[in-house]
Amino acid sequence: MTPLLLHACCGPCSLEPVRLLRAEGFEPTICWTNPNIQPVSEWQRRLDTLRAWADEVAHVDVIVAGDDRDAWEAAAAPAGFDRERRCRACYALRLAEACRVGRERGFEFVSTTLVVSPYQLFDACGEILSAVAPRFGLTPVWRDFRPFYPEATRESRELGMYRQNYCGCRFSAAEAAIERHEARDARKAAKAAARSAAPQV
Ligand code: SF4
């Protein structure tokens, strides 16, 4: 098996990338570097979930790398609700730290679990990994694991893993809450329209 450093954003998103990369002949070591996750209690909960699964189920090593919250505030937060700009800065920061660790530990290949979630900016993330990895002498392993997201959802539920309902930063928590409210309002409106269209007897 070929060693590969796998940046992981959380436990549920790690399930399928670890399985699929192993099937390709890679042996992943997980690298946790996510200073984007707010509040800190949420960061801890996601890390604990990841570690429990890595130790007890997947038997994969986890490296806890740097989590520079000040750097995240300086690089990503100023973009505010400009999602493309904010997420690009966030990916760049996390993937650079993962690649720094990869170089330090003698890895040749690097990837990220961000490739499994349909909620991430897939092309932007791939572009950034492809640009950052060579700067640290690493080869990016970029796959489209998004078709396996439903399986990751099913399996993580079955394992009783904690599953968050927002990406990580405070902006994403607000965006996700607005989307949930909009969806609820749309459902209510659809029900009201159906009731008023029903024949009166
Ligand atoms: S939405 Fe997610 S990827 Fe984008 S900036 Fe926030 S935490 Fe980072």
JSON list of C-alpha atoms and ligand atoms in Angstrom, two decimals:
[
{"chain": "A", "resi": 1, "resn": "MET", "atom": "CA", "xyz": [0.00, 0.00, 0.00]},
{"chain": "A", "resi": 2, "resn": "THR", "atom": "CA", "xyz": [1.21, 3.52, -0.81]},
{"chain": "A", "resi": 3, "resn": "PRO", "atom": "CA", "xyz": [1.10, 6.01, 2.07]},
{"chain": "A", "resi": 4, "resn": "LEU", "atom": "CA", "xyz": [-1.11, 9.05, 1.51]},
{"chain": "A", "resi": 5, "resn": "LEU", "atom": "CA", "xyz": [-1.89, 11.99, 3.78]},
{"chain": "A", "resi": 6, "resn": "LEU", "atom": "CA", "xyz": [-5.64, 12.63, 3.80]},
{"chain": "A", "resi": 7, "resn": "HIS", "atom": "CA", "xyz": [-6.85, 15.99, 5.07]},
{"chain": "A", "resi": 8, "resn": "ALA", "atom": "CA", "xyz": [-10.15, 15.27, 6.85]},
{"chain": "A", "resi": 9, "resn": "CYS", "atom": "CA", "xyz": [-12.88, 17.80, 7.57]},
{"chain": "A", "resi": 10, "resn": "CYS", "atom": "CA", "xyz": [-14.93, 15.44, 9.79]},
{"chain": "A", "resi": 11, "resn": "GLY", "atom": "CA", "xyz": [-15.66, 11.78, 10.53]},
{"chain": "A", "resi": 12, "resn": "PRO", "atom": "CA", "xyz": [-18.70, 11.20, 8.29]},
{"chain": "A", "resi": 13, "resn": "CYS", "atom": "CA", "xyz": [-16.92, 12.68, 5.25]},
{"chain": "A", "resi": 14, "resn": "SER", "atom": "CA", "xyz": [-13.92, 10.41, 5.86]},
{"chain": "A", "resi": 15, "resn": "LEU", "atom": "CA", "xyz": [-15.74, 7.08, 5.54]},
{"chain": "A", "resi": 16, "resn": "GLU", "atom": "CA", "xyz": [-15.92, 6.74, 1.78]},
{"chain": "A", "resi": 17, "resn": "PRO", "atom": "CA", "xyz": [-12.61, 8.45, 0.85]},
{"chain": "A", "resi": 18, "resn": "VAL", "atom": "CA", "xyz": [-10.71, 6.08, 3.18]},
{"chain": "A", "resi": 19, "resn": "ARG", "atom": "CA", "xyz": [-12.50, 3.04, 1.75]},
{"chain": "A", "resi": 20, "resn": "LEU", "atom": "CA", "xyz": [-12.08, 4.12, -1.88]},
{"chain": "A", "resi": 21, "resn": "LEU", "atom": "CA", "xyz": [-8.46, 5.21, -1.53]},
{"chain": "A", "resi": 22, "resn": "ARG", "atom": "CA", "xyz": [-7.62, 1.89, 0.12]},
{"chain": "A", "resi": 23, "resn": "ALA", "atom": "CA", "xyz": [-9.30, 0.11, -2.78]},
{"chain": "A", "resi": 24, "resn": "GLU", "atom": "CA", "xyz": [-6.92, 2.01, -5.09]},
{"chain": "A", "resi": 25, "resn": "GLY", "atom": "CA", "xyz": [-3.88, 0.84, -3.15]},
{"chain": "A", "resi": 26, "resn": "PHE", "atom": "CA", "xyz": [-3.31, 3.86, -0.90]},
{"chain": "A", "resi": 27, "resn": "GLU", "atom": "CA", "xyz": [-3.02, 3.64, 2.88]},
{"chain": "A", "resi": 28, "resn": "PRO", "atom": "CA", "xyz": [-4.36, 6.94, 4.25]},
{"chain": "A", "resi": 29, "resn": "THR", "atom": "CA", "xyz": [-3.14, 8.69, 7.37]},
{"chain": "A", "resi": 30, "resn": "ILE", "atom": "CA", "xyz": [-5.65, 11.33, 8.39]},
{"chain": "A", "resi": 31, "resn": "CYS", "atom": "CA", "xyz": [-4.54, 14.91, 8.96]},
{"chain": "A", "resi": 32, "resn": "TRP", "atom": "CA", "xyz": [-6.87, 17.11, 11.00]},
{"chain": "A", "resi": 33, "resn": "THR", "atom": "CA", "xyz": [-6.44, 20.84, 10.41]},
{"chain": "A", "resi": 34, "resn": "ASN", "atom": "CA", "xyz": [-9.70, 22.76, 10.55]},
{"chain": "A", "resi": 35, "resn": "PRO", "atom": "CA", "xyz": [-9.41, 26.18, 12.20]},
{"chain": "A", "resi": 36, "resn": "ASN", "atom": "CA", "xyz": [-12.58, 27.12, 10.31]},
{"chain": "A", "resi": 37, "resn": "ILE", "atom": "CA", "xyz": [-14.84, 25.17, 12.67]},
{"chain": "A", "resi": 38, "resn": "GLN", "atom": "CA", "xyz": [-16.70, 27.38, 15.12]},
{"chain": "A", "resi": 39, "resn": "PRO", "atom": "CA", "xyz": [-17.39, 27.37, 18.00]},
{"chain": "A", "resi": 40, "resn": "VAL", "atom": "CA", "xyz": [-14.48, 25.49, 19.58]},
{"chain": "A", "resi": 41, "resn": "SER", "atom": "CA", "xyz": [-16.90, 23.04, 21.25]},
{"chain": "A", "resi": 42, "resn": "GLU", "atom": "CA", "xyz": [-18.12, 22.06, 17.76]},
{"chain": "A", "resi": 43, "resn": "TRP", "atom": "CA", "xyz": [-14.50, 21.67, 16.59]},
{"chain": "A", "resi": 44, "resn": "GLN", "atom": "CA", "xyz": [-13.86, 19.33, 19.54]},
{"chain": "A", "resi": 45, "resn": "ARG", "atom": "CA", "xyz": [-17.02, 17.33, 18.91]},
{"chain": "A", "resi": 46, "resn": "ARG", "atom": "CA", "xyz": [-16.13, 16.73, 15.26]},
{"chain": "A", "resi": 47, "resn": "LEU", "atom": "CA", "xyz": [-12.56, 15.78, 16.14]},
{"chain": "A", "resi": 48, "resn": "ASP", "atom": "CA", "xyz": [-13.74, 13.36, 18.86]},
{"chain": "A", "resi": 49, "resn": "THR", "atom": "CA", "xyz": [-16.18, 11.77, 16.39]},
{"chain": "A", "resi": 50, "resn": "LEU", "atom": "CA", "xyz": [-13.43, 11.38, 13.80]},
{"chain": "A", "resi": 51, "resn": "ARG", "atom": "CA", "xyz": [-10.96, 9.91, 16.28]},
{"chain": "A", "resi": 52, "resn": "ALA", "atom": "CA", "xyz": [-13.42, 7.39, 17.70]},
{"chain": "A", "resi": 53, "resn": "TRP", "atom": "CA", "xyz": [-14.24, 6.10, 14.23]},
{"chain": "A", "resi": 54, "resn": "ALA", "atom": "CA", "xyz": [-10.57, 6.11, 13.12]},
{"chain": "A", "resi": 55, "resn": "ASP", "atom": "CA", "xyz": [-9.48, 4.14, 16.21]},
{"chain": "A", "resi": 56, "resn": "GLU", "atom": "CA", "xyz": [-12.34, 1.73, 16.61]},
{"chain": "A", "resi": 57, "resn": "VAL", "atom": "CA", "xyz": [-13.67, 1.15, 13.09]},
{"chain": "A", "resi": 58, "resn": "ALA", "atom": "CA", "xyz": [-11.27, 2.19, 10.34]},
{"chain": "A", "resi": 59, "resn": "HIS", "atom": "CA", "xyz": [-7.95, 1.65, 12.13]},
{"chain": "A", "resi": 60, "resn": "VAL", "atom": "CA", "xyz": [-6.38, 4.67, 10.54]},
{"chain": "A", "resi": 61, "resn": "ASP", "atom": "CA", "xyz": [-3.83, 6.99, 12.19]},
{"chain": "A", "resi": 62, "resn": "VAL", "atom": "CA", "xyz": [-4.87, 10.58, 12.89]},
{"chain": "A", "resi": 63, "resn": "ILE", "atom": "CA", "xyz": [-2.39, 13.47, 13.01]},
{"chain": "A", "resi": 64, "resn": "VAL", "atom": "CA", "xyz": [-3.72, 16.62, 14.68]},
{"chain": "A", "resi": 65, "resn": "ALA", "atom": "CA", "xyz": [-1.94, 19.44, 12.86]},
{"chain": "A", "resi": 66, "resn": "GLY", "atom": "CA", "xyz": [-1.95, 23.18, 13.45]},
{"chain": "A", "resi": 67, "resn": "ASP", "atom": "CA", "xyz": [-5.27, 25.00, 13.77]},
{"chain": "A", "resi": 68, "resn": "ASP", "atom": "CA", "xyz": [-4.41, 28.67, 13.42]},
{"chain": "A", "resi": 69, "resn": "ARG", "atom": "CA", "xyz": [-7.67, 30.49, 14.12]},
{"chain": "A", "resi": 70, "resn": "ASP", "atom": "CA", "xyz": [-6.08, 33.92, 13.80]},
{"chain": "A", "resi": 71, "resn": "ALA", "atom": "CA", "xyz": [-4.83, 33.00, 10.33]},
{"chain": "A", "resi": 72, "resn": "TRP", "atom": "CA", "xyz": [-8.35, 31.85, 9.38]},
{"chain": "A", "resi": 73, "resn": "GLU", "atom": "CA", "xyz": [-9.84, 35.12, 10.63]},
{"chain": "A", "resi": 74, "resn": "ALA", "atom": "CA", "xyz": [-7.28, 37.09, 8.62]},
{"chain": "A", "resi": 75, "resn": "ALA", "atom": "CA", "xyz": [-7.55, 35.04, 5.41]},
{"chain": "A", "resi": 76, "resn": "ALA", "atom": "CA", "xyz": [-11.17, 33.89, 5.16]},
{"chain": "A", "resi": 77, "resn": "ALA", "atom": "CA", "xyz": [-13.41, 35.90, 7.49]},
{"chain": "A", "resi": 78, "resn": "PRO", "atom": "CA", "xyz": [-13.00, 39.24, 5.65]},
{"chain": "A", "resi": 79, "resn": "ALA", "atom": "CA", "xyz": [-14.85, 37.69, 2.67]},
{"chain": "A", "resi": 80, "resn": "GLY", "atom": "CA", "xyz": [-17.94, 37.40, 4.89]},
{"chain": "A", "resi": 81, "resn": "PHE", "atom": "CA", "xyz": [-20.92, 36.07, 2.93]},
{"chain": "A", "resi": 82, "resn": "ASP", "atom": "CA", "xyz": [-19.03, 36.05, -0.37]},
{"chain": "A", "resi": 83, "resn": "ARG", "atom": "CA", "xyz": [-18.94, 32.28, -0.30]},
{"chain": "A", "resi": 84, "resn": "GLU", "atom": "CA", "xyz": [-16.62, 31.62, -3.24]},
{"chain": "A", "resi": 85, "resn": "ARG", "atom": "CA", "xyz": [-13.94, 33.96, -1.93]},
{"chain": "A", "resi": 86, "resn": "ARG", "atom": "CA", "xyz": [-14.33, 32.82, 1.67]},
{"chain": "A", "resi": 87, "resn": "CYS", "atom": "CA", "xyz": [-14.21, 29.10, 0.89]},
{"chain": "A", "resi": 88, "resn": "ARG", "atom": "CA", "xyz": [-11.23, 29.45, -1.45]},
{"chain": "A", "resi": 89, "resn": "ALA", "atom": "CA", "xyz": [-9.26, 31.15, 1.31]},
{"chain": "A", "resi": 90, "resn": "CYS", "atom": "CA", "xyz": [-10.43, 28.51, 3.80]},
{"chain": "A", "resi": 91, "resn": "TYR", "atom": "CA", "xyz": [-9.41, 25.59, 1.54]},
{"chain": "A", "resi": 92, "resn": "ALA", "atom": "CA", "xyz": [-6.05, 27.20, 0.82]},
{"chain": "A", "resi": 93, "resn": "LEU", "atom": "CA", "xyz": [-5.23, 27.61, 4.49]},
{"chain": "A", "resi": 94, "resn": "ARG", "atom": "CA", "xyz": [-6.24, 24.09, 5.52]},
{"chain": "A", "resi": 95, "resn": "LEU", "atom": "CA", "xyz": [-4.70, 22.34, 2.55]},
{"chain": "A", "resi": 96, "resn": "ALA", "atom": "CA", "xyz": [-1.42, 24.25, 2.92]},
{"chain": "A", "resi": 97, "resn": "GLU", "atom": "CA", "xyz": [-1.15, 23.12, 6.53]},
{"chain": "A", "resi": 98, "resn": "ALA", "atom": "CA", "xyz": [-1.93, 19.52, 5.54]},
{"chain": "A", "resi": 99, "resn": "CYS", "atom": "CA", "xyz": [0.73, 19.69, 2.81]},
{"chain": "A", "resi": 100, "resn": "ARG", "atom": "CA", "xyz": [3.25, 21.19, 5.23]},
{"chain": "A", "resi": 101, "resn": "VAL", "atom": "CA", "xyz": [2.67, 18.22, 7.56]},
{"chain": "A", "resi": 102, "resn": "GLY", "atom": "CA", "xyz": [2.85, 15.86, 4.58]},
{"chain": "A", "resi": 103, "resn": "ARG", "atom": "CA", "xyz": [6.25, 17.16, 3.58]},
{"chain": "A", "resi": 104, "resn": "GLU", "atom": "CA", "xyz": [7.50, 17.10, 7.19]},
{"chain": "A", "resi": 105, "resn": "ARG", "atom": "CA", "xyz": [6.41, 13.46, 7.60]},
{"chain": "A", "resi": 106, "resn": "GLY", "atom": "CA", "xyz": [7.80, 12.28, 4.27]},
{"chain": "A", "resi": 107, "resn": "PHE", "atom": "CA", "xyz": [4.54, 11.68, 2.39]},
{"chain": "A", "resi": 108, "resn": "GLU", "atom": "CA", "xyz": [4.45, 11.78, -1.39]},
{"chain": "A", "resi": 109, "resn": "PHE", "atom": "CA", "xyz": [0.67, 11.86, -1.94]},
{"chain": "A", "resi": 110, "resn": "VAL", "atom": "CA", "xyz": [-2.01, 14.10, -0.47]},
{"chain": "A", "resi": 111, "resn": "SER", "atom": "CA", "xyz": [-5.80, 14.28, -0.75]},
{"chain": "A", "resi": 112, "resn": "THR", "atom": "CA", "xyz": [-8.80, 15.66, 1.13]},
{"chain": "A", "resi": 113, "resn": "THR", "atom": "CA", "xyz": [-12.19, 14.37, 2.29]},
{"chain": "A", "resi": 114, "resn": "LEU", "atom": "CA", "xyz": [-13.70, 17.61, 0.99]},
{"chain": "A", "resi": 115, "resn": "VAL", "atom": "CA", "xyz": [-14.06, 15.76, -2.33]},
{"chain": "A", "resi": 116, "resn": "VAL", "atom": "CA", "xyz": [-17.00, 13.70, -1.05]},
{"chain": "A", "resi": 117, "resn": "SER", "atom": "CA", "xyz": [-19.41, 16.48, -0.05]},
{"chain": "A", "resi": 118, "resn": "PRO", "atom": "CA", "xyz": [-21.74, 17.96, -2.70]},
{"chain": "A", "resi": 119, "resn": "TYR", "atom": "CA", "xyz": [-21.94, 21.06, -0.49]},
{"chain": "A", "resi": 120, "resn": "GLN", "atom": "CA", "xyz": [-18.29, 22.00, -1.14]},
{"chain": "A", "resi": 121, "resn": "LEU", "atom": "CA", "xyz": [-17.03, 24.02, -4.11]},
{"chain": "A", "resi": 122, "resn": "PHE", "atom": "CA", "xyz": [-15.57, 21.01, -5.87]},
{"chain": "A", "resi": 123, "resn": "ASP", "atom": "CA", "xyz": [-13.72, 22.73, -8.74]},
{"chain": "A", "resi": 124, "resn": "ALA", "atom": "CA", "xyz": [-12.29, 25.46, -6.52]},
{"chain": "A", "resi": 125, "resn": "CYS", "atom": "CA", "xyz": [-11.06, 22.90, -4.01]},
{"chain": "A", "resi": 126, "resn": "GLY", "atom": "CA", "xyz": [-9.42, 20.78, -6.73]},
{"chain": "A", "resi": 127, "resn": "GLU", "atom": "CA", "xyz": [-7.76, 23.81, -8.25]},
{"chain": "A", "resi": 128, "resn": "ILE", "atom": "CA", "xyz": [-6.35, 24.83, -4.86]},
{"chain": "A", "resi": 129, "resn": "LEU", "atom": "CA", "xyz": [-5.09, 21.37, -3.95]},
{"chain": "A", "resi": 130, "resn": "SER", "atom": "CA", "xyz": [-3.42, 21.09, -7.38]},
{"chain": "A", "resi": 131, "resn": "ALA", "atom": "CA", "xyz": [-1.70, 24.44, -6.83]},
{"chain": "A", "resi": 132, "resn": "VAL", "atom": "CA", "xyz": [-0.70, 23.96, -3.18]},
{"chain": "A", "resi": 133, "resn": "ALA", "atom": "CA", "xyz": [0.53, 20.34, -3.15]},
{"chain": "A", "resi": 134, "resn": "PRO", "atom": "CA", "xyz": [3.43, 20.83, -5.63]},
{"chain": "A", "resi": 135, "resn": "ARG", "atom": "CA", "xyz": [4.66, 23.80, -3.61]},
{"chain": "A", "resi": 136, "resn": "PHE", "atom": "CA", "xyz": [5.37, 21.30, -0.82]},
{"chain": "A", "resi": 137, "resn": "GLY", "atom": "CA", "xyz": [6.74, 18.66, -3.20]},
{"chain": "A", "resi": 138, "resn": "LEU", "atom": "CA", "xyz": [3.59, 16.52, -2.96]},
{"chain": "A", "resi": 139, "resn": "THR", "atom": "CA", "xyz": [1.41, 14.90, -5.59]},
{"chain": "A", "resi": 140, "resn": "PRO", "atom": "CA", "xyz": [-2.32, 15.71, -5.27]},
{"chain": "A", "resi": 141, "resn": "VAL", "atom": "CA", "xyz": [-4.71, 12.77, -5.50]},
{"chain": "A", "resi": 142, "resn": "TRP", "atom": "CA", "xyz": [-7.93, 14.31, -6.73]},
{"chain": "A", "resi": 143, "resn": "ARG", "atom": "CA", "xyz": [-10.99, 12.11, -7.17]},
{"chain": "A", "resi": 144, "resn": "ASP", "atom": "CA", "xyz": [-14.68, 12.86, -7.51]},
{"chain": "A", "resi": 145, "resn": "PHE", "atom": "CA", "xyz": [-16.15, 10.98, -4.55]},
{"chain": "A", "resi": 146, "resn": "ARG", "atom": "CA", "xyz": [-19.40, 12.97, -4.57]},
{"chain": "A", "resi": 147, "resn": "PRO", "atom": "CA", "xyz": [-21.48, 10.04, -5.93]},
{"chain": "A", "resi": 148, "resn": "PHE", "atom": "CA", "xyz": [-20.60, 8.21, -2.70]},
{"chain": "A", "resi": 149, "resn": "TYR", "atom": "CA", "xyz": [-22.01, 10.91, -0.42]},
{"chain": "A", "resi": 150, "resn": "PRO", "atom": "CA", "xyz": [-25.40, 9.15, 0.04]},
{"chain": "A", "resi": 151, "resn": "GLU", "atom": "CA", "xyz": [-23.56, 6.00, 1.10]},
{"chain": "A", "resi": 152, "resn": "ALA", "atom": "CA", "xyz": [-21.44, 8.01, 3.56]},
{"chain": "A", "resi": 153, "resn": "THR", "atom": "CA", "xyz": [-24.65, 9.53, 4.96]},
{"chain": "A", "resi": 154, "resn": "ARG", "atom": "CA", "xyz": [-26.30, 6.14, 5.35]},
{"chain": "A", "resi": 155, "resn": "GLU", "atom": "CA", "xyz": [-23.27, 4.50, 6.92]},
{"chain": "A", "resi": 156, "resn": "SER", "atom": "CA", "xyz": [-22.49, 7.34, 9.33]},
{"chain": "A", "resi": 157, "resn": "ARG", "atom": "CA", "xyz": [-26.11, 7.28, 10.54]},
{"chain": "A", "resi": 158, "resn": "GLU", "atom": "CA", "xyz": [-25.91, 3.53, 11.01]},
{"chain": "A", "resi": 159, "resn": "LEU", "atom": "CA", "xyz": [-22.69, 3.96, 13.05]},
{"chain": "A", "resi": 160, "resn": "GLY", "atom": "CA", "xyz": [-24.42, 6.60, 15.19]},
{"chain": "A", "resi": 161, "resn": "MET", "atom": "CA", "xyz": [-21.81, 9.23, 14.31]},
{"chain": "A", "resi": 162, "resn": "TYR", "atom": "CA", "xyz": [-22.42, 12.88, 15.08]},
{"chain": "A", "resi": 163, "resn": "ARG", "atom": "CA", "xyz": [-23.43, 14.64, 11.85]},
{"chain": "A", "resi": 164, "resn": "GLN", "atom": "CA", "xyz": [-23.25, 18.42, 11.75]},
{"chain": "A", "resi": 165, "resn": "ASN", "atom": "CA", "xyz": [-25.77, 20.53, 9.82]},
{"chain": "A", "resi": 166, "resn": "TYR", "atom": "CA", "xyz": [-23.41, 23.29, 8.66]},
{"chain": "A", "resi": 167, "resn": "CYS", "atom": "CA", "xyz": [-20.00, 23.33, 7.03]},
{"chain": "A", "resi": 168, "resn": "GLY", "atom": "CA", "xyz": [-18.01, 24.84, 9.87]},
{"chain": "A", "resi": 169, "resn": "CYS", "atom": "CA", "xyz": [-17.58, 28.61, 10.05]},
{"chain": "A", "resi": 170, "resn": "ARG", "atom": "CA", "xyz": [-20.08, 31.05, 11.56]},
{"chain": "A", "resi": 171, "resn": "PHE", "atom": "CA", "xyz": [-21.02, 32.26, 8.08]},
{"chain": "A", "resi": 172, "resn": "SER", "atom": "CA", "xyz": [-21.92, 28.75, 6.96]},
{"chain": "A", "resi": 173, "resn": "ALA", "atom": "CA", "xyz": [-23.98, 28.24, 10.15]},
{"chain": "A", "resi": 174, "resn": "ALA", "atom": "CA", "xyz": [-26.01, 31.37, 9.28]},
{"chain": "A", "resi": 175, "resn": "GLU", "atom": "CA", "xyz": [-26.36, 30.36, 5.61]},
{"chain": "A", "resi": 176, "resn": "ALA", "atom": "CA", "xyz": [-27.53, 26.85, 6.56]},
{"chain": "A", "resi": 177, "resn": "ALA", "atom": "CA", "xyz": [-30.07, 28.24, 9.05]},
{"chain": "A", "resi": 178, "resn": "ILE", "atom": "CA", "xyz": [-31.49, 30.57, 6.39]},
{"chain": "A", "resi": 179, "resn": "GLU", "atom": "CA", "xyz": [-31.73, 27.68, 3.91]},
{"chain": "A", "resi": 180, "resn": "ARG", "atom": "CA", "xyz": [-33.58, 25.55, 6.46]},
{"chain": "A", "resi": 181, "resn": "HIS", "atom": "CA", "xyz": [-36.03, 28.39, 7.18]},
{"chain": "A", "resi": 182, "resn": "GLU", "atom": "CA", "xyz": [-36.59, 28.99, 3.47]},
{"chain": "A", "resi": 183, "resn": "ALA", "atom": "CA", "xyz": [-37.24, 25.30, 2.88]},
{"chain": "A", "resi": 184, "resn": "ARG", "atom": "CA", "xyz": [-39.69, 25.20, 5.81]},
{"chain": "A", "resi": 185, "resn": "ASP", "atom": "CA", "xyz": [-41.52, 28.30, 4.49]},
{"chain": "A", "resi": 186, "resn": "ALA", "atom": "CA", "xyz": [-41.71, 26.77, 1.00]},
{"chain": "A", "resi": 187, "resn": "ARG", "atom": "CA", "xyz": [-43.20, 23.56, 2.44]},
{"chain": "A", "resi": 188, "resn": "LYS", "atom": "CA", "xyz": [-45.79, 25.57, 4.40]},
{"chain": "A", "resi": 189, "resn": "ALA", "atom": "CA", "xyz": [-46.70, 27.61, 1.31]},
{"chain": "A", "resi": 190, "resn": "ALA", "atom": "CA", "xyz": [-47.06, 24.44, -0.80]},
{"chain": "A", "resi": 191, "resn": "LYS", "atom": "CA", "xyz": [-49.36, 22.88, 1.82]},
{"chain": "A", "resi": 192, "resn": "ALA", "atom": "CA", "xyz": [-51.50, 26.04, 2.02]},
{"chain": "A", "resi": 193, "resn": "ALA", "atom": "CA", "xyz": [-51.77, 26.15, -1.79]},
{"chain": "A", "resi": 194, "resn": "ALA", "atom": "CA", "xyz": [-52.78, 22.48, -1.89]},
{"chain": "A", "resi": 195, "resn": "ARG", "atom": "CA", "xyz": [-55.45, 23.07, 0.78]},
{"chain": "A", "resi": 196, "resn": "SER", "atom": "CA", "xyz": [-56.95, 26.07, -1.02]},
{"chain": "A", "resi": 197, "resn": "ALA", "atom": "CA", "xyz": [-56.97, 24.17, -4.35]},
{"chain": "A", "resi": 198, "resn": "ALA", "atom": "CA", "xyz": [-58.76, 21.16, -2.82]},
{"chain": "A", "resi": 199, "resn": "PRO", "atom": "CA", "xyz": [-62.47, 20.94, -3.75]},
{"chain": "A", "resi": 200, "resn": "GLN", "atom": "CA", "xyz": [-64.75, 22.14, -0.90]},
{"chain": "A", "resi": 201, "resn": "VAL", "atom": "CA", "xyz": [-67.34, 19.56, 0.13]},
{"chain": "B", "resi": 1, "resn": "SF4", "atom": "S1", "xyz": [-18.38, 27.35, 4.35]},
{"chain": "B", "resi": 1, "resn": "SF4", "atom": "FE1", "xyz": [-16.95, 25.74, 4.99]},
{"chain": "B", "resi": 1, "resn": "SF4", "atom": "S2", "xyz": [-15.30, 25.75, 3.45]},
{"chain": "B", "resi": 1, "resn": "SF4", "atom": "FE2", "xyz": [-16.42, 27.69, 3.30]},
{"chain": "B", "resi": 1, "resn": "SF4", "atom": "S3", "xyz": [-15.35, 29.12, 4.61]},
{"chain": "B", "resi": 1, "resn": "SF4", "atom": "FE3", "xyz": [-16.96, 28.26, 5.86]},
{"chain": "B", "resi": 1, "resn": "SF4", "atom": "S4", "xyz": [-16.02, 26.50, 6.86]},
{"chain": "B", "resi": 1, "resn": "SF4", "atom": "FE4", "xyz": [-14.66, 27.08, 5.17]}
]
